[in-house]
């Protein structure tokens, strides 16, 4: 199968023509760089895009919930008001907080 390239909107299949066009292109790079350097006195380097440019925009409407700790559960239990309606009296829950907080934190974390 012969190679096929499009040069100046023409289909080229001749290998020698293709090779010469590649050579012409790459040989022209250095003079173009030298010309750009001599005009400005600096070599202009085109910045490479950052990988952030290809990432989707962040979703500011999202939420992240970290796992709760036994200490967090214990603190919440300690802030419960005594005398509120419950199947188990609040003062009993508060007194058993050190025992039930680790268990409750595991159960709460498994809910997500």
PDB file of C-alpha atoms in Angstrom:
ATOM      1  CA  UNK A   1       0.000   0.000   0.000  1.00  0.00           C
ATOM      2  CA  UNK A   2       1.430   3.343  -1.012  1.00  0.00           C
ATOM      3  CA  UNK A   3       1.503   6.162   1.540  1.00  0.00           C
ATOM      4  CA  UNK A   4      -1.000   8.938   1.055  1.00  0.00           C
ATOM      5  CA  UNK A   5      -0.449  12.516   2.237  1.00  0.00           C
ATOM      6  CA  UNK A   6      -2.360  15.685   1.544  1.00  0.00           C
ATOM      7  CA  UNK A   7      -0.116  18.628   0.729  1.00  0.00           C
ATOM      8  CA  UNK A   8      -1.684  21.932  -0.342  1.00  0.00           C
ATOM      9  CA  UNK A   9      -5.047  20.143  -0.705  1.00  0.00           C
ATOM     10  CA  UNK A  10      -3.548  17.638  -3.160  1.00  0.00           C
ATOM     11  CA  UNK A  11      -3.283  13.899  -2.527  1.00  0.00           C
ATOM     12  CA  UNK A  12       0.364  12.907  -2.816  1.00  0.00           C
ATOM     13  CA  UNK A  13       1.407   9.251  -3.122  1.00  0.00           C
ATOM     14  CA  UNK A  14       4.956   9.672  -4.432  1.00  0.00           C
ATOM     15  CA  UNK A  15       7.376   8.795  -1.611  1.00  0.00           C
ATOM     16  CA  UNK A  16      10.093  11.129  -2.884  1.00  0.00           C
ATOM     17  CA  UNK A  17       7.711  14.110  -2.942  1.00  0.00           C
ATOM     18  CA  UNK A  18       6.493  13.263   0.565  1.00  0.00           C
ATOM     19  CA  UNK A  19      10.074  12.986   1.865  1.00  0.00           C
ATOM     20  CA  UNK A  20      11.047  16.284   0.221  1.00  0.00           C
ATOM     21  CA  UNK A  21       8.041  18.070   1.759  1.00  0.00           C
ATOM     22  CA  UNK A  22       8.939  16.740   5.219  1.00  0.00           C
ATOM     23  CA  UNK A  23      12.538  17.859   4.688  1.00  0.00           C
ATOM     24  CA  UNK A  24      11.430  21.298   3.509  1.00  0.00           C
ATOM     25  CA  UNK A  25       9.203  21.719   6.562  1.00  0.00           C
ATOM     26  CA  UNK A  26      11.770  20.660   9.150  1.00  0.00           C
ATOM     27  CA  UNK A  27      14.602  22.546   7.457  1.00  0.00           C
ATOM     28  CA  UNK A  28      12.508  25.720   7.592  1.00  0.00           C
ATOM     29  CA  UNK A  29      12.033  25.578  11.372  1.00  0.00           C
ATOM     30  CA  UNK A  30      15.505  26.808  12.373  1.00  0.00           C
ATOM     31  CA  UNK A  31      15.523  29.869  10.081  1.00  0.00           C
ATOM     32  CA  UNK A  32      12.039  30.825  11.300  1.00  0.00           C
ATOM     33  CA  UNK A  33      13.200  30.568  14.932  1.00  0.00           C
ATOM     34  CA  UNK A  34      16.323  32.601  14.152  1.00  0.00           C
ATOM     35  CA  UNK A  35      14.218  35.246  12.425  1.00  0.00           C
ATOM     36  CA  UNK A  36      11.858  35.493  15.386  1.00  0.00           C
ATOM     37  CA  UNK A  37      14.848  35.761  17.736  1.00  0.00           C
ATOM     38  CA  UNK A  38      16.602  38.476  15.761  1.00  0.00           C
ATOM     39  CA  UNK A  39      13.435  40.644  15.635  1.00  0.00           C
ATOM     40  CA  UNK A  40      12.679  40.566  19.350  1.00  0.00           C
ATOM     41  CA  UNK A  41      16.013  39.643  20.889  1.00  0.00           C
ATOM     42  CA  UNK A  42      14.281  36.819  22.737  1.00  0.00           C
ATOM     43  CA  UNK A  43      13.170  33.365  21.825  1.00  0.00           C
ATOM     44  CA  UNK A  44       9.415  33.289  22.253  1.00  0.00           C
ATOM     45  CA  UNK A  45       8.373  30.100  23.948  1.00  0.00           C
ATOM     46  CA  UNK A  46       4.744  29.173  23.604  1.00  0.00           C
ATOM     47  CA  UNK A  47       3.495  28.036  27.006  1.00  0.00           C
ATOM     48  CA  UNK A  48       2.458  24.419  27.308  1.00  0.00           C
ATOM     49  CA  UNK A  49      -1.099  24.019  28.593  1.00  0.00           C
ATOM     50  CA  UNK A  50      -1.425  22.829  32.155  1.00  0.00           C
ATOM     51  CA  UNK A  51      -3.259  19.580  32.828  1.00  0.00           C
ATOM     52  CA  UNK A  52      -5.770  21.730  34.747  1.00  0.00           C
ATOM     53  CA  UNK A  53      -6.866  23.207  31.407  1.00  0.00           C
ATOM     54  CA  UNK A  54      -8.246  19.798  30.425  1.00  0.00           C
ATOM     55  CA  UNK A  55     -10.095  19.053  33.668  1.00  0.00           C
ATOM     56  CA  UNK A  56     -13.801  19.770  34.032  1.00  0.00           C
ATOM     57  CA  UNK A  57     -14.770  22.823  36.058  1.00  0.00           C
ATOM     58  CA  UNK A  58     -15.183  22.057  39.779  1.00  0.00           C
ATOM     59  CA  UNK A  59     -18.678  21.516  41.092  1.00  0.00           C
ATOM     60  CA  UNK A  60     -19.169  24.050  43.870  1.00  0.00           C
ATOM     61  CA  UNK A  61     -22.582  22.585  44.681  1.00  0.00           C
ATOM     62  CA  UNK A  62     -21.168  19.281  45.916  1.00  0.00           C
ATOM     63  CA  UNK A  63     -20.715  18.249  49.531  1.00  0.00           C
ATOM     64  CA  UNK A  64     -18.269  15.919  51.218  1.00  0.00           C
ATOM     65  CA  UNK A  65     -19.075  14.285  54.517  1.00  0.00           C
ATOM     66  CA  UNK A  66     -16.246  12.808  56.515  1.00  0.00           C
ATOM     67  CA  UNK A  67     -16.817   9.843  58.771  1.00  0.00           C
ATOM     68  CA  UNK A  68     -17.955  10.640  62.263  1.00  0.00           C
ATOM     69  CA  UNK A  69     -15.809   9.718  65.229  1.00  0.00           C
ATOM     70  CA  UNK A  70     -16.821   8.266  68.591  1.00  0.00           C
ATOM     71  CA  UNK A  71     -15.758  11.569  70.171  1.00  0.00           C
ATOM     72  CA  UNK A  72     -18.105  13.501  67.884  1.00  0.00           C
ATOM     73  CA  UNK A  73     -21.019  11.184  68.741  1.00  0.00           C
ATOM     74  CA  UNK A  74     -20.211  11.460  72.457  1.00  0.00           C
ATOM     75  CA  UNK A  75     -20.176  15.268  72.245  1.00  0.00           C
ATOM     76  CA  UNK A  76     -23.570  15.298  70.518  1.00  0.00           C
ATOM     77  CA  UNK A  77     -24.987  12.954  73.168  1.00  0.00           C
ATOM     78  CA  UNK A  78     -23.671  15.192  75.934  1.00  0.00           C
ATOM     79  CA  UNK A  79     -25.522  18.161  74.376  1.00  0.00           C
ATOM     80  CA  UNK A  80     -28.894  16.372  74.430  1.00  0.00           C
ATOM     81  CA  UNK A  81     -31.397  17.974  76.806  1.00  0.00           C
ATOM     82  CA  UNK A  82     -32.547  15.874  79.744  1.00  0.00           C
ATOM     83  CA  UNK A  83     -36.237  15.162  80.065  1.00  0.00           C
ATOM     84  CA  UNK A  84     -37.014  15.049  76.327  1.00  0.00           C
ATOM     85  CA  UNK A  85     -39.360  12.281  75.146  1.00  0.00           C
ATOM     86  CA  UNK A  86     -37.464   9.126  74.234  1.00  0.00           C
ATOM     87  CA  UNK A  87     -37.837   5.356  74.578  1.00  0.00           C
ATOM     88  CA  UNK A  88     -34.652   5.426  76.639  1.00  0.00           C
ATOM     89  CA  UNK A  89     -34.239   8.242  79.167  1.00  0.00           C
ATOM     90  CA  UNK A  90     -31.634  10.802  78.029  1.00  0.00           C
ATOM     91  CA  UNK A  91     -29.686  10.595  81.303  1.00  0.00           C
ATOM     92  CA  UNK A  92     -29.194   6.846  80.698  1.00  0.00           C
ATOM     93  CA  UNK A  93     -27.920   7.541  77.162  1.00  0.00           C
ATOM     94  CA  UNK A  94     -25.545  10.178  78.539  1.00  0.00           C
ATOM     95  CA  UNK A  95     -24.214   7.825  81.252  1.00  0.00           C
ATOM     96  CA  UNK A  96     -23.615   5.049  78.706  1.00  0.00           C
ATOM     97  CA  UNK A  97     -22.119   7.413  76.108  1.00  0.00           C
ATOM     98  CA  UNK A  98     -18.558   6.059  76.435  1.00  0.00           C
ATOM     99  CA  UNK A  99     -19.864   2.558  75.628  1.00  0.00           C
ATOM    100  CA  UNK A 100     -22.366   3.330  72.856  1.00  0.00           C
ATOM    101  CA  UNK A 101     -20.501   6.134  71.035  1.00  0.00           C
ATOM    102  CA  UNK A 102     -17.959   3.834  69.301  1.00  0.00           C
ATOM    103  CA  UNK A 103     -20.743   1.479  68.232  1.00  0.00           C
ATOM    104  CA  UNK A 104     -22.981   4.300  66.997  1.00  0.00           C
ATOM    105  CA  UNK A 105     -20.140   5.918  65.024  1.00  0.00           C
ATOM    106  CA  UNK A 106     -19.497   2.632  63.196  1.00  0.00           C
ATOM    107  CA  UNK A 107     -23.205   2.253  62.423  1.00  0.00           C
ATOM    108  CA  UNK A 108     -23.537   5.867  61.231  1.00  0.00           C
ATOM    109  CA  UNK A 109     -20.473   5.531  58.998  1.00  0.00           C
ATOM    110  CA  UNK A 110     -21.893   2.392  57.388  1.00  0.00           C
ATOM    111  CA  UNK A 111     -25.073   4.262  56.377  1.00  0.00           C
ATOM    112  CA  UNK A 112     -23.392   6.105  53.501  1.00  0.00           C
TER     113      UNK A 112
END
